Structures are given as C-alpha cells and as structure tokens.
Short mmCIF file of N, CA and C in Angstrom, two decimals:
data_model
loop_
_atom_site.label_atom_id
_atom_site.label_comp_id
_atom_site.label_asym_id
_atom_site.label_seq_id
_atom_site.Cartn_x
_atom_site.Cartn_y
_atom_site.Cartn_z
N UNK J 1048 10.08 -35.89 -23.00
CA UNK J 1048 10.22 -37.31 -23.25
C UNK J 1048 8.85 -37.97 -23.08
N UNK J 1049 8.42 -38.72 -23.58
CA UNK J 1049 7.33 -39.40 -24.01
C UNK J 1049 6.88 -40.55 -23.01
N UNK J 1050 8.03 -40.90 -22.25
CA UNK J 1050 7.90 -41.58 -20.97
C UNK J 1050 7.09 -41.05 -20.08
N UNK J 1051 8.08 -39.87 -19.72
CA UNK J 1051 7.65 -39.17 -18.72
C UNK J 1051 6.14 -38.41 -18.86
N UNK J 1052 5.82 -37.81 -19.89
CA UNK J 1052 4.49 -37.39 -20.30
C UNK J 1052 3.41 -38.36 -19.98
N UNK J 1053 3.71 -39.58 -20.32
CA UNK J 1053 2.61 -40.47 -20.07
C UNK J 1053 2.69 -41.18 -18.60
N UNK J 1054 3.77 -40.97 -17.85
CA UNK J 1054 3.60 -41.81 -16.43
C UNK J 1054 2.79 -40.08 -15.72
N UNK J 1055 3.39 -39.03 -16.23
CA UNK J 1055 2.70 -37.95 -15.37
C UNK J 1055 1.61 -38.02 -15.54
N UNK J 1056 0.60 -38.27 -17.19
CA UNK J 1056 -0.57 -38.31 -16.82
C UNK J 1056 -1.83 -39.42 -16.39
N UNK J 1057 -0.81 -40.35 -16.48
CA UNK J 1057 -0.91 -42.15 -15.37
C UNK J 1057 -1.17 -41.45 -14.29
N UNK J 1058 -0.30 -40.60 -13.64
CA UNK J 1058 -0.51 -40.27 -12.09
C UNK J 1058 -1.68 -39.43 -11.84
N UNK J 1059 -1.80 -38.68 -12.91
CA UNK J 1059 -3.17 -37.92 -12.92
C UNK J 1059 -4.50 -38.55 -12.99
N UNK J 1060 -4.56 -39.69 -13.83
CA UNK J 1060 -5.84 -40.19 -13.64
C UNK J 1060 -6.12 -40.73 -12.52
N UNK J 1061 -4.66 -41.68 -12.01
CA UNK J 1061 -4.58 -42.49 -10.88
C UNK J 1061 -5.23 -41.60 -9.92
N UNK J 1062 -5.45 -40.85 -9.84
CA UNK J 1062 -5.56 -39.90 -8.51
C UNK J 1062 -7.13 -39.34 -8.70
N UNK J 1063 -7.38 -38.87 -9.65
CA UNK J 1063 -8.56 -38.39 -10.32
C UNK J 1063 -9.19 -40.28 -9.98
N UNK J 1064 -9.15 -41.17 -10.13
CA UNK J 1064 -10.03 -42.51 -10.06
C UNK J 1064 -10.04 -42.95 -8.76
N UNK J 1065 -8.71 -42.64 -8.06
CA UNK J 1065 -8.20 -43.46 -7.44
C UNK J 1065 -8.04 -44.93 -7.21
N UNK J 1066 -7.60 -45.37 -8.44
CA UNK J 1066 -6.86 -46.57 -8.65
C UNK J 1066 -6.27 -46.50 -9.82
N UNK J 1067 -5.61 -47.75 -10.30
CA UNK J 1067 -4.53 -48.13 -11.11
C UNK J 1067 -5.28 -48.10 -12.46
N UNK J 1068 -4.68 -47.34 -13.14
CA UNK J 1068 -4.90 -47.41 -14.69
C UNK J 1068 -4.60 -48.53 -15.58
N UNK J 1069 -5.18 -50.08 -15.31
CA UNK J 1069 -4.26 -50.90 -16.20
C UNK J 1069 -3.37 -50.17 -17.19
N UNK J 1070 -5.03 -50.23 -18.47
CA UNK J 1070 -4.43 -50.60 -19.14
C UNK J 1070 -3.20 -49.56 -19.75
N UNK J 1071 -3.27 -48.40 -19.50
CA UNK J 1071 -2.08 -47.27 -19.27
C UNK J 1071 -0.83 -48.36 -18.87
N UNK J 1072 -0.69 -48.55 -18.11
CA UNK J 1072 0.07 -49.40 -17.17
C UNK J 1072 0.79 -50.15 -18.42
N UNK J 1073 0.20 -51.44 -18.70
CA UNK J 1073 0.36 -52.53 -19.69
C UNK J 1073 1.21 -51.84 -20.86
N UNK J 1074 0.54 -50.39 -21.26
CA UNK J 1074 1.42 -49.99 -22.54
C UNK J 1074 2.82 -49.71 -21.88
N UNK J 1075 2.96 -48.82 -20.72
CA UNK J 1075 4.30 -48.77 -20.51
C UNK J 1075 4.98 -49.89 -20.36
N UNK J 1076 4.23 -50.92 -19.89
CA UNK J 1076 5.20 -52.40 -19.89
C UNK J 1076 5.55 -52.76 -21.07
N UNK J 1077 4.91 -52.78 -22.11
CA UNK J 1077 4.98 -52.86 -23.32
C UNK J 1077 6.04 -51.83 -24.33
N UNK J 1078 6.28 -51.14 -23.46
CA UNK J 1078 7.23 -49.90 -23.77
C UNK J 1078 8.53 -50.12 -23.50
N UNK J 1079 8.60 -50.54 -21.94
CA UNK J 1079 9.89 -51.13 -21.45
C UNK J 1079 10.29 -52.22 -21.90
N UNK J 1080 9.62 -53.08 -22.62
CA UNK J 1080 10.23 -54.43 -22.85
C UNK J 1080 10.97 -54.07 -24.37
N UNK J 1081 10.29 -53.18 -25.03
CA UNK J 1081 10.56 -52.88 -26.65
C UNK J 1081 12.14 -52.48 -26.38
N UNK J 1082 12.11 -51.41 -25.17
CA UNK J 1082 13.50 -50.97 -25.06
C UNK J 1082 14.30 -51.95 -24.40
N UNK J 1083 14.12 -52.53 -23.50
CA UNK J 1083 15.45 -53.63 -23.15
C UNK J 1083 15.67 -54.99 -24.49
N UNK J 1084 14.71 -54.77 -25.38
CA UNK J 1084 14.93 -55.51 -26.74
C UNK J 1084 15.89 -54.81 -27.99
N UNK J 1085 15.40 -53.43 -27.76
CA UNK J 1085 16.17 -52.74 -28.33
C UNK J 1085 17.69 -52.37 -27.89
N UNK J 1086 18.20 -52.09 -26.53
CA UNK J 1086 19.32 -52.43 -26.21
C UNK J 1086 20.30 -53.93 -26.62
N UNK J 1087 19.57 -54.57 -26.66
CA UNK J 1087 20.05 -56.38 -27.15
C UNK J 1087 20.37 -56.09 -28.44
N UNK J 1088 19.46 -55.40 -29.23
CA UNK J 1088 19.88 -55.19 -30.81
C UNK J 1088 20.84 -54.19 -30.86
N UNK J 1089 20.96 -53.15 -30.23
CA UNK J 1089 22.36 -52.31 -30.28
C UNK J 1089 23.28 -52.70 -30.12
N UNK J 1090 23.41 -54.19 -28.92
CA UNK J 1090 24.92 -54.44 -28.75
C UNK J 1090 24.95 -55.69 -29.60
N UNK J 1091 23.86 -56.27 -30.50
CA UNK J 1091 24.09 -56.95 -31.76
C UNK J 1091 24.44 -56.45 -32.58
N UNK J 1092 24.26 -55.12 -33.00
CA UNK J 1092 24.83 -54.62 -34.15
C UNK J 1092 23.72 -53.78 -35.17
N UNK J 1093 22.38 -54.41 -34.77
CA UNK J 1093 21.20 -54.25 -35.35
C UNK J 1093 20.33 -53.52 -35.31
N UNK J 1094 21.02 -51.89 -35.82
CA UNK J 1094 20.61 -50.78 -35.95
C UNK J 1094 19.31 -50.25 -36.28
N UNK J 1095 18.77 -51.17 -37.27
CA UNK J 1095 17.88 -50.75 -37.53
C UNK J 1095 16.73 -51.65 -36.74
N UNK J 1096 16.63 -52.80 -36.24
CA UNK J 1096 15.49 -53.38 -35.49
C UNK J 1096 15.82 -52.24 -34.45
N UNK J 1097 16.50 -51.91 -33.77
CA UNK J 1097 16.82 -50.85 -32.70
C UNK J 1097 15.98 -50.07 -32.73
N UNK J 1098 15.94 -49.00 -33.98
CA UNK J 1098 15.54 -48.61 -34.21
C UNK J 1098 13.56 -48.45 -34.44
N UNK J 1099 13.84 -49.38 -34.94
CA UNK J 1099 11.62 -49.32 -35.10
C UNK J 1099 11.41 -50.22 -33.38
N UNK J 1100 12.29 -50.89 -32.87
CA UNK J 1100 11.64 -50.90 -31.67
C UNK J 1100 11.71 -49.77 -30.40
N UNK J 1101 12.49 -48.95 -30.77
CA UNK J 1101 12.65 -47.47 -30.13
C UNK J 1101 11.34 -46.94 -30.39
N UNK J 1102 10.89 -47.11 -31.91
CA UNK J 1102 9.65 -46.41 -32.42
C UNK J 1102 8.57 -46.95 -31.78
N UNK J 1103 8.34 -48.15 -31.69
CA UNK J 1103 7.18 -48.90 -31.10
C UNK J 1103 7.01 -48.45 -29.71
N UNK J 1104 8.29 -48.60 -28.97
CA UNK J 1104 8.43 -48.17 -27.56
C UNK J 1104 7.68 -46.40 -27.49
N UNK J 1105 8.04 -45.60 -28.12
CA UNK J 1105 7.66 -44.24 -28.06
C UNK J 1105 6.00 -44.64 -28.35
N UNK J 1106 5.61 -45.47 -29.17
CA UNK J 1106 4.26 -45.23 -29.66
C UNK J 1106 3.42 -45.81 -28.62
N UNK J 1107 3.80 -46.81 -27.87
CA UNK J 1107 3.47 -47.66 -26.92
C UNK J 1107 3.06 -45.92 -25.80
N UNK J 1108 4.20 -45.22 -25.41
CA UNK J 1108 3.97 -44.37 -24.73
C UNK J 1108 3.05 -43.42 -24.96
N UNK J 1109 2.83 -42.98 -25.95
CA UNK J 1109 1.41 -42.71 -26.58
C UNK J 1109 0.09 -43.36 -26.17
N UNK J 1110 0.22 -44.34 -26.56
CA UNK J 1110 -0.95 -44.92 -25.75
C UNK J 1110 -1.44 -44.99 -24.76
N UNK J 1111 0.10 -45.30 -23.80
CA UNK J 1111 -0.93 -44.80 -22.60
C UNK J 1111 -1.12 -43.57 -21.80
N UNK J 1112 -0.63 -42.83 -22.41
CA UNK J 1112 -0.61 -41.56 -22.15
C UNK J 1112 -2.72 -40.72 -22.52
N UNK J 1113 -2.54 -41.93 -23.83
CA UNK J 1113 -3.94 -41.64 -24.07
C UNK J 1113 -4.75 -41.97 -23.55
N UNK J 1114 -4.78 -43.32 -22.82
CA UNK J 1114 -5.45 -44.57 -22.09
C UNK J 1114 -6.02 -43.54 -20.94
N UNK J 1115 -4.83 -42.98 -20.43
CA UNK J 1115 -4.94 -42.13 -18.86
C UNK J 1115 -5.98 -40.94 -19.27
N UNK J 1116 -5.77 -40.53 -20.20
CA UNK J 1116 -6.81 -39.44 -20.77
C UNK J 1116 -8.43 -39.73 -20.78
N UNK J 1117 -8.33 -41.43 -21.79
CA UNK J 1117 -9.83 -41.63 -21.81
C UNK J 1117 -9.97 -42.16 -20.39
N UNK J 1118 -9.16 -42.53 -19.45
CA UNK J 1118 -9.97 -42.76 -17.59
C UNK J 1118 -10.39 -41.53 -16.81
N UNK J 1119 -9.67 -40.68 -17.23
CA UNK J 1119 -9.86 -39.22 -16.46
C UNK J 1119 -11.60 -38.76 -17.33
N UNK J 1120 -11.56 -39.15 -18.37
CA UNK J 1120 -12.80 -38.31 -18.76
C UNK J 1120 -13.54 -39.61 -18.52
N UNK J 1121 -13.30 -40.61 -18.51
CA UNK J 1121 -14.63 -41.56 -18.19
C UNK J 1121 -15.10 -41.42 -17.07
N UNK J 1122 -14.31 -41.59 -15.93
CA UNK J 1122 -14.51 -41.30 -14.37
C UNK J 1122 -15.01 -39.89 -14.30
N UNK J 1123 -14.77 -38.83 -14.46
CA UNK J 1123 -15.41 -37.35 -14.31
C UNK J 1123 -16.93 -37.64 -14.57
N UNK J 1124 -16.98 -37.71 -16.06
CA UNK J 1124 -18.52 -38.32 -16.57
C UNK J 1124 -19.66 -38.70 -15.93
N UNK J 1125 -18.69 -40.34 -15.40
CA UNK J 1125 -19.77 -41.10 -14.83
C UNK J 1125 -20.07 -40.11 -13.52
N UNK J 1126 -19.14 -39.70 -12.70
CA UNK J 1126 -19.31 -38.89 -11.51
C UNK J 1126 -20.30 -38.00 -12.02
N UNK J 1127 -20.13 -37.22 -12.88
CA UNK J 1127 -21.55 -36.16 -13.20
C UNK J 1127 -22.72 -36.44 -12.74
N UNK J 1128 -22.57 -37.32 -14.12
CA UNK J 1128 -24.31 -38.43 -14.21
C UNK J 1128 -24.95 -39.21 -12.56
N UNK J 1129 -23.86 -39.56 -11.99
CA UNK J 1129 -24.19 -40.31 -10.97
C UNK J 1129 -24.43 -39.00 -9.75
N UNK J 1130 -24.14 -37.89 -10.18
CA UNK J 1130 -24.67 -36.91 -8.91
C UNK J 1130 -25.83 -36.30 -9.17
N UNK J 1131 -25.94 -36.11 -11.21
CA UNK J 1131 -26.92 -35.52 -10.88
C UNK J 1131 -28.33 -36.11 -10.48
N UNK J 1132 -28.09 -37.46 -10.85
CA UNK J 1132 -29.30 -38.36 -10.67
C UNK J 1132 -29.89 -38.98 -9.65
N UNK J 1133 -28.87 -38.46 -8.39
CA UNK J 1133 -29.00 -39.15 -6.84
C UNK J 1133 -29.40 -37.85 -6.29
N UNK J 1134 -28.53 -36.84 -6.73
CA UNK J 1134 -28.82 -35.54 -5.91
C UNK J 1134 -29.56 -34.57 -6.40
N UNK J 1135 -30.24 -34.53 -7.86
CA UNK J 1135 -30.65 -33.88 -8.52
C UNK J 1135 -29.79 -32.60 -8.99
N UNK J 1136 -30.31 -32.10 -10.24
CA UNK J 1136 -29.54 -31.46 -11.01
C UNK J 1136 -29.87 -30.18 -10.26
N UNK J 1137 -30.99 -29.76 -9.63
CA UNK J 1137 -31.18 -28.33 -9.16
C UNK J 1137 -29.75 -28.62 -7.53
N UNK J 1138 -29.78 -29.41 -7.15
CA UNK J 1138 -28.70 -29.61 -5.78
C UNK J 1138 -27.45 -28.82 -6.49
N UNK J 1139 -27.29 -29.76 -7.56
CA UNK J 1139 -25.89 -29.72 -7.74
C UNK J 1139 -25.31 -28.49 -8.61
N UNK J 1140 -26.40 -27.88 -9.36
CA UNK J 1140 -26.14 -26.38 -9.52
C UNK J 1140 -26.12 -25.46 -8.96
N UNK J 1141 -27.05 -25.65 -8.03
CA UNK J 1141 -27.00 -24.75 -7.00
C UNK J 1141 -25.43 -24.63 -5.93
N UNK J 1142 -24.72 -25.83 -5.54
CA UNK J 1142 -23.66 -25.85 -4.93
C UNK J 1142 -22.63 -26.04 -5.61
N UNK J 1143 -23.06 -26.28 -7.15
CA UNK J 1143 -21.68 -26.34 -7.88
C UNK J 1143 -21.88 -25.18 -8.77
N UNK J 1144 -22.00 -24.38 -8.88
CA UNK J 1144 -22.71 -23.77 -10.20
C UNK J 1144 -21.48 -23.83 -11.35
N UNK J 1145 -20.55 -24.56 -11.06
CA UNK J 1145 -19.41 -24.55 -12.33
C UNK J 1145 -19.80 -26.25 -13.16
N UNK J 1146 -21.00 -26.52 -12.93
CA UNK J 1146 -21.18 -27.84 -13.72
C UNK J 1146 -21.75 -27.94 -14.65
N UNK J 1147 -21.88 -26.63 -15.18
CA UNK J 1147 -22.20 -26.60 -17.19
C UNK J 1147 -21.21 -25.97 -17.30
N UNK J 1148 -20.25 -25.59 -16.87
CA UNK J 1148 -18.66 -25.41 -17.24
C UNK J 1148 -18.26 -26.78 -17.72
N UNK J 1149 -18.29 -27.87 -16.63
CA UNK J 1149 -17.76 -29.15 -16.55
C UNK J 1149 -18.52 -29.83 -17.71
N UNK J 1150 -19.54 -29.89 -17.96
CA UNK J 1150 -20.32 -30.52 -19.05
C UNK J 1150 -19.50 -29.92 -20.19
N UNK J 1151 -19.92 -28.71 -20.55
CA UNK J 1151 -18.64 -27.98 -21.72
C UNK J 1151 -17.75 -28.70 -21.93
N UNK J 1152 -16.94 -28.92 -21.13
CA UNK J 1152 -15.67 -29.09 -21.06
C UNK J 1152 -15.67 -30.60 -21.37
N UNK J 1153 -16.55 -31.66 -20.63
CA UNK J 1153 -16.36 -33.01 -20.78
C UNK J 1153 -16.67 -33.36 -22.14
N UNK J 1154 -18.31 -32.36 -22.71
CA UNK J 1154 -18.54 -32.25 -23.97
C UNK J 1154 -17.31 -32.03 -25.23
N UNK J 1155 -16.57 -30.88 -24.90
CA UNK J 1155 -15.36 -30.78 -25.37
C UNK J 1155 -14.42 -31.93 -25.72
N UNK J 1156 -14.10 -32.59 -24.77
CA UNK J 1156 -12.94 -33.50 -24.79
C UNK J 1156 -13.08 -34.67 -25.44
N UNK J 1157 -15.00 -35.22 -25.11
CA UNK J 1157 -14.98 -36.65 -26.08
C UNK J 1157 -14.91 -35.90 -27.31
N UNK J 1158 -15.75 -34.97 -27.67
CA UNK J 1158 -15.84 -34.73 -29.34
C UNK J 1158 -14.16 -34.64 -29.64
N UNK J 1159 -13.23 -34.20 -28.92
CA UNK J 1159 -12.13 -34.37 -29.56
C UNK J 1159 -11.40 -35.69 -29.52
N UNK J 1160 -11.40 -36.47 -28.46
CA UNK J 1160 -11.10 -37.67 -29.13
C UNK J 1160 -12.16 -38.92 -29.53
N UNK J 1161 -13.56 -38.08 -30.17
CA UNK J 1161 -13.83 -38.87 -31.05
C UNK J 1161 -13.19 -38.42 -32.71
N UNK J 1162 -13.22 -37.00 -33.03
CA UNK J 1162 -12.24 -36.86 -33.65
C UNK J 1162 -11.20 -37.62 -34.31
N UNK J 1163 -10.68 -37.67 -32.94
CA UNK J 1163 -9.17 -38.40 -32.71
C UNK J 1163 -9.10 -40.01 -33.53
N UNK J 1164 -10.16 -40.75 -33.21
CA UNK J 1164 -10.79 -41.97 -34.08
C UNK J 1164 -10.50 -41.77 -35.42
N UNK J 1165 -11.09 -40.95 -35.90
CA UNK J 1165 -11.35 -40.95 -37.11
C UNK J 1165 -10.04 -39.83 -37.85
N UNK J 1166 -9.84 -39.27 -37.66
CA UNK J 1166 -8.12 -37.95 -37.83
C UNK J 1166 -7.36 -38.97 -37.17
N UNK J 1167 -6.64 -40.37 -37.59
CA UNK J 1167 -5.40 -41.11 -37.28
C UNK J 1167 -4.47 -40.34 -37.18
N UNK J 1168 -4.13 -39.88 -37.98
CA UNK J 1168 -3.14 -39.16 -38.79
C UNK J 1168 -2.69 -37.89 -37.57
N UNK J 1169 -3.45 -37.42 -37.07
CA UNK J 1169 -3.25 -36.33 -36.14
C UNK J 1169 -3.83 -36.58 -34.76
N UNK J 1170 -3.82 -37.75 -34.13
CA UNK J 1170 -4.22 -38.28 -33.18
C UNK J 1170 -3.71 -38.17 -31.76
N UNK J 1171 -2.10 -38.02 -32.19
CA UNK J 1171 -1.53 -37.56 -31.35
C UNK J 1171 -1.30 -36.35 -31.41
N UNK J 1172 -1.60 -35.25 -31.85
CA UNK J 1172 -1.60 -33.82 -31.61
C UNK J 1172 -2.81 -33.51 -30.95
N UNK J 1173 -4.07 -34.57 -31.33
CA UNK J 1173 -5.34 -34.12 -30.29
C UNK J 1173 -5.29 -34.02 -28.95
N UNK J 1174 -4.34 -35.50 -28.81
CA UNK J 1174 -4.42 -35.88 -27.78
C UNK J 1174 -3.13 -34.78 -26.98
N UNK J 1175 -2.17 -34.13 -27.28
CA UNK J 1175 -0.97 -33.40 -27.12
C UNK J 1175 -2.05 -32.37 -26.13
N UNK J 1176 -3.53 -31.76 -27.18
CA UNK J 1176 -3.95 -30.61 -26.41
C UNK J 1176 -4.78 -30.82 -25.93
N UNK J 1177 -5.34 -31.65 -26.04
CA UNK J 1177 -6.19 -32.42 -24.40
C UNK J 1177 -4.69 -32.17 -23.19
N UNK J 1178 -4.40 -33.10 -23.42
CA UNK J 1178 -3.17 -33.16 -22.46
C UNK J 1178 -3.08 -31.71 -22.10
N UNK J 1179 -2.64 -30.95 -22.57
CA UNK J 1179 -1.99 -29.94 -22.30
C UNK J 1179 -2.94 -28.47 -21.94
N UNK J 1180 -3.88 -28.71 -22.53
CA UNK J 1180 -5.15 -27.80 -22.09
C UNK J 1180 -6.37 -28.20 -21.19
N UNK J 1181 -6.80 -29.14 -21.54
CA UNK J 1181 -8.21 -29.63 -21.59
C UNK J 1181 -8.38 -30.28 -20.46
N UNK J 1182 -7.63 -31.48 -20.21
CA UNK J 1182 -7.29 -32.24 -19.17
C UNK J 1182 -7.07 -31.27 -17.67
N UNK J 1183 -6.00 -30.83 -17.57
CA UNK J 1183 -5.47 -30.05 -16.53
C UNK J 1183 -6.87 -29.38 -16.21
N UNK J 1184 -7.71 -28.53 -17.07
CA UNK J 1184 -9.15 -27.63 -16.84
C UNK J 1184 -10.29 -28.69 -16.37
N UNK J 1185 -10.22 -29.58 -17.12
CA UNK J 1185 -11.28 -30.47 -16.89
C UNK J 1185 -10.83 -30.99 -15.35
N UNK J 1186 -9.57 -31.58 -14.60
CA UNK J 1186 -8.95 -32.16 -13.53
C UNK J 1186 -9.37 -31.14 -12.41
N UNK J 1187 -9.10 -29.85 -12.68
CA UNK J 1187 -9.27 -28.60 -11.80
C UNK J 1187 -10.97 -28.26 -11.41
N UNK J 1188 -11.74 -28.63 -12.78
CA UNK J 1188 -13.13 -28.61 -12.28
C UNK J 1188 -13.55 -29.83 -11.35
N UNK J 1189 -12.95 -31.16 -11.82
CA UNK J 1189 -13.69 -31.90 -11.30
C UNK J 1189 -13.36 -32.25 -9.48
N UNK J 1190 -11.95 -31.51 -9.24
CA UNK J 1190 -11.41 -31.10 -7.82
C UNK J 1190 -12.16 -30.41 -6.80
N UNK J 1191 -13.15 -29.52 -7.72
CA UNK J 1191 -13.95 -28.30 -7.24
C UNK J 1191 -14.95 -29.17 -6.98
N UNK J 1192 -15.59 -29.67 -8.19
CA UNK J 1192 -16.76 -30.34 -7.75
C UNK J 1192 -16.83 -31.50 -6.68
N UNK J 1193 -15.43 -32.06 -6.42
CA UNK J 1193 -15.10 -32.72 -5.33
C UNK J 1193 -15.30 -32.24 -3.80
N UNK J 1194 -15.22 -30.69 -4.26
CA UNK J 1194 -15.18 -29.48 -2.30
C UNK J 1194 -16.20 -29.54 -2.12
N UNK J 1195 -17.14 -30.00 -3.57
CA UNK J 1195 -18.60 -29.23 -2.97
C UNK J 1195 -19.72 -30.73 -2.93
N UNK J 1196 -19.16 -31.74 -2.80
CA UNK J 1196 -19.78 -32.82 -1.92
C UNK J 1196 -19.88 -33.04 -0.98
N UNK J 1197 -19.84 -32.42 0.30
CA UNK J 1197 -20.29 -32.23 1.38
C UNK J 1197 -21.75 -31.35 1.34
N UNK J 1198 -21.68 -30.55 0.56
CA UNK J 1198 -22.70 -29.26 0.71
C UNK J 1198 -23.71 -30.10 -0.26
N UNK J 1199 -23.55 -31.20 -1.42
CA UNK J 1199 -24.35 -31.68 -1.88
C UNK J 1199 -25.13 -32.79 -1.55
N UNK J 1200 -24.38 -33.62 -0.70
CA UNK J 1200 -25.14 -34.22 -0.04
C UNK J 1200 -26.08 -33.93 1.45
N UNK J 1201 -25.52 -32.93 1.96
CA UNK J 1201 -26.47 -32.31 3.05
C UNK J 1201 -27.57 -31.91 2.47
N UNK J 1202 -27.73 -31.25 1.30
CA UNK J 1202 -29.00 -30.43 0.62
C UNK J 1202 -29.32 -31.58 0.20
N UNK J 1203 -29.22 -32.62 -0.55
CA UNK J 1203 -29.78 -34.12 -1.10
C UNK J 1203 -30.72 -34.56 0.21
N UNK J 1204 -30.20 -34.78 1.20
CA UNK J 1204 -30.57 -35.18 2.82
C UNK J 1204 -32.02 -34.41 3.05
N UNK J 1205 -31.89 -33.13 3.19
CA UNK J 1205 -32.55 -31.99 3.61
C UNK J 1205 -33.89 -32.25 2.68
N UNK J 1206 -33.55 -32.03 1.07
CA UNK J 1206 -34.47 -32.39 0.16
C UNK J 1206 -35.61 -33.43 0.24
N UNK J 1207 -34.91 -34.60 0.20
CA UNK J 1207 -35.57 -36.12 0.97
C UNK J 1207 -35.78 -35.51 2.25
N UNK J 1208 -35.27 -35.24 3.53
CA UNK J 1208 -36.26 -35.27 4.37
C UNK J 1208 -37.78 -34.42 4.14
N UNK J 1209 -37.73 -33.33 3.62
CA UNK J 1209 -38.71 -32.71 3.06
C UNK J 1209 -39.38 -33.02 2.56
N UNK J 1210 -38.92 -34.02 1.06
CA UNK J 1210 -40.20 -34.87 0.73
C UNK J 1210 -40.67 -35.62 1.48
N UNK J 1211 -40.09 -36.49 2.33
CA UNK J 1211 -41.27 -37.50 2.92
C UNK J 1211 -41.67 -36.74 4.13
N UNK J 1212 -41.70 -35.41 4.63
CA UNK J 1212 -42.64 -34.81 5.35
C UNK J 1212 -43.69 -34.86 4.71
N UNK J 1213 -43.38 -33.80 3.42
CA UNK J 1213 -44.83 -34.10 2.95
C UNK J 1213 -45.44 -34.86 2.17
N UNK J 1214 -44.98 -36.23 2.00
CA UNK J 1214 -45.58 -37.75 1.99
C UNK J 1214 -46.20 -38.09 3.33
N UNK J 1215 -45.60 -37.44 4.23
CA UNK J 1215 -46.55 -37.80 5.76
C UNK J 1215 -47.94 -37.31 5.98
N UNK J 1216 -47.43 -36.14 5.73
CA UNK J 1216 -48.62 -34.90 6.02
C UNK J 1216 -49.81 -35.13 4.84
N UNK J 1217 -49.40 -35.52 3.59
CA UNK J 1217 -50.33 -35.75 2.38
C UNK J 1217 -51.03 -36.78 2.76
N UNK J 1218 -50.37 -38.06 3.74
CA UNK J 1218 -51.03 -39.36 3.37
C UNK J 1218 -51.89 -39.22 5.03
N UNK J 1219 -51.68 -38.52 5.63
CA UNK J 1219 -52.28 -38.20 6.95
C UNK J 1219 -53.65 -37.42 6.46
N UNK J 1220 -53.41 -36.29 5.86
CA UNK J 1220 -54.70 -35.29 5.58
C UNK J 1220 -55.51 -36.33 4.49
N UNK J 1221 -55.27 -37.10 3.86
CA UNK J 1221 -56.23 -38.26 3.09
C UNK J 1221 -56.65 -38.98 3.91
N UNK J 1222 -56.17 -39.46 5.51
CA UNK J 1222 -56.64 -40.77 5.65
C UNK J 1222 -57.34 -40.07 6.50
N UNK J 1223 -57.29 -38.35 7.14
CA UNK J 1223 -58.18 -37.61 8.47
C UNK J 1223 -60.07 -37.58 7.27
N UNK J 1224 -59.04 -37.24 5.74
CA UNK J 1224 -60.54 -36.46 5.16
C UNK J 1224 -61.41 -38.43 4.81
N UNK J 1225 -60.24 -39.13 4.47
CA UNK J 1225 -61.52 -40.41 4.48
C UNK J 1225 -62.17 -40.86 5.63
N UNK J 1226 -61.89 -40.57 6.60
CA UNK J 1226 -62.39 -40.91 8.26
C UNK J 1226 -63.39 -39.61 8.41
N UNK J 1227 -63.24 -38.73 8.07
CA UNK J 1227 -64.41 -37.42 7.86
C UNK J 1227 -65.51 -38.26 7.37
N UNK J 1228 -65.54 -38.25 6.00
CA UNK J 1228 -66.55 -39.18 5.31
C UNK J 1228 -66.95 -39.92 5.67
N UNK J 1229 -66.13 -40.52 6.23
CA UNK J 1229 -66.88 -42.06 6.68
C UNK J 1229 -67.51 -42.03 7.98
N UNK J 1230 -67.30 -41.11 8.66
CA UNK J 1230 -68.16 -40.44 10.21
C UNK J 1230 -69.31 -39.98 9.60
N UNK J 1231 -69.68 -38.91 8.48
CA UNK J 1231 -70.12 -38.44 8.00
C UNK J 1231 -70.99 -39.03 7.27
N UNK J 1232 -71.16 -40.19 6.91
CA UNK J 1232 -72.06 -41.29 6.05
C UNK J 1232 -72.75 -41.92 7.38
N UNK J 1233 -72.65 -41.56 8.86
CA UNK J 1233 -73.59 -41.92 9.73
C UNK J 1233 -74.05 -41.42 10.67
#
C-alpha cells in the first residue's frame, strides 16, 4: 500500500535528519483529505469523483514518499561535504574508508532522480528502486559513517594540535634566527 511505503520511508529520513520531513508530511495530509473527500463522494453516489480522488490520494503518496528520498540524500550529502572539509578528506578515509563507497552511491542516486526529472513517465519506478535498493545501502553507509565520528574527530583534534605545534616551533625558530642577526649586526 502506498500509504504505508511512504510513512515507512518518512520514518527513515526522519531519523537519518533527525527531524520532521515537512514537506513529505504535507503530501500525506494532502492524501488524507483526498480520501475523507472521496468517502463523501461514495456515500453521494459519485463514483467516479471517488475515484480520481482515490487517484490523487495514491499520487499524493508518491510524493512523499519521494520528498523523504530527496531529504535522506540531501542530508547524507551535505554531511559528506561538511566532514570532509572540517576534518579533511585524508581523516575521514582513513577512519571511514567506506566513503568512496558512499560518494558512489550518493553519486548514484542523484543521477537517478535527476533522471527521474526528465523520464516523467517512469518516475515512479526510479524512485520504487531507490527505495528499494539504493536508499536502504545508502542509509546503512551513512549509519557507519555515523560510528566513525568519534574516531574522526579525535584525529581532526590531534591533526590541529599538530599543526599549531608546528606554527609554534616555526614562528619561534624565525623570531630565535632574527634575534641571531640582529646580535650579530653588533
């Protein structure tokens, strides 16, 4: 059921972001209202508005089923970018070494629903194997890469303290050799 597909993977992003997926959210509201409209037309008689608002309601669920898809890969993403650029990319290979897996994989998923843009027509079958492949792999890496933020930020720490040792030691042995010289000029 098409409900349920899309609140399960509501709960997945929810958790993967940790917070509320509007606009996911909004389509299922938008879903529920089609159907308590569509019940009103069944016991009117009015089979067929029933009907395409049953349809709207299912398509509504689609959406956000998709919505939850593009938060899970937006949030992973930005998390990438934002580790490798604080912690550096040698940190985070080194303690993640599954993060050109994760790139693959994130690489993977927009090209398919950019795809998805442009293939209307089969938009929801892209999105069926995201869902059903891609997502779940991509969720499982980015869990992993979640264990290994402790170990990345200690080595980030370690790194920086290291550099500004030897920002100490560099700006010390310049200011011993200009005080040389300058003893040395009398």
């Amino acid at each position: 059921m098409r409900w349920n597909e899309a609140e399960g993977m509501i709960k997945v992003a929810e958790q993967v972001n940790g917070e509320i997926i509007n606009p996911a959210i909004y389509e299922l509201r938008y879903a529920g209202r089609r159907i308590v409209e569509a019940l009103k037309c069944h016991e009117e008689g009015d089979i067929d508005k029933r009907n395409n608002l049953l349809h709207d309601a299912d398509f509504d669920c689609c959406r956000a089923k998709h919505d939850a898809i593009d938060a899970i890969t937006a949030k992973v993403a930005n998390d990438m970018a934002l580790a490798t650029k604080k912690l550096g990319e040698d940190n985070v290979l080194q303690h993640f070494p599954n993060i050109t897996k994760m790139y693959r994989t994130i690489k993977s998923v927009r090209s398919k629903i950019k795809i998805s843009r442009e293939d209307r027509e089969n938009r929801d079958a892209i999105y069926e194997t995201l869902g059903a492949g891609d997502i779940p792999e991509l969720v499982e890496l980015y869990e992993e890469f979640l264990g290994s933020e402790d170990l990345l930020k200690a080595a980030a720490r370690k790194n920086m303290i290291g550099r500004n040792v030897a920002y100490v030691v560099t700006g010390l042995s310049l200011v011993i050799a200009a005080f040389s010289t300058w003893v040395g000029l009398f």
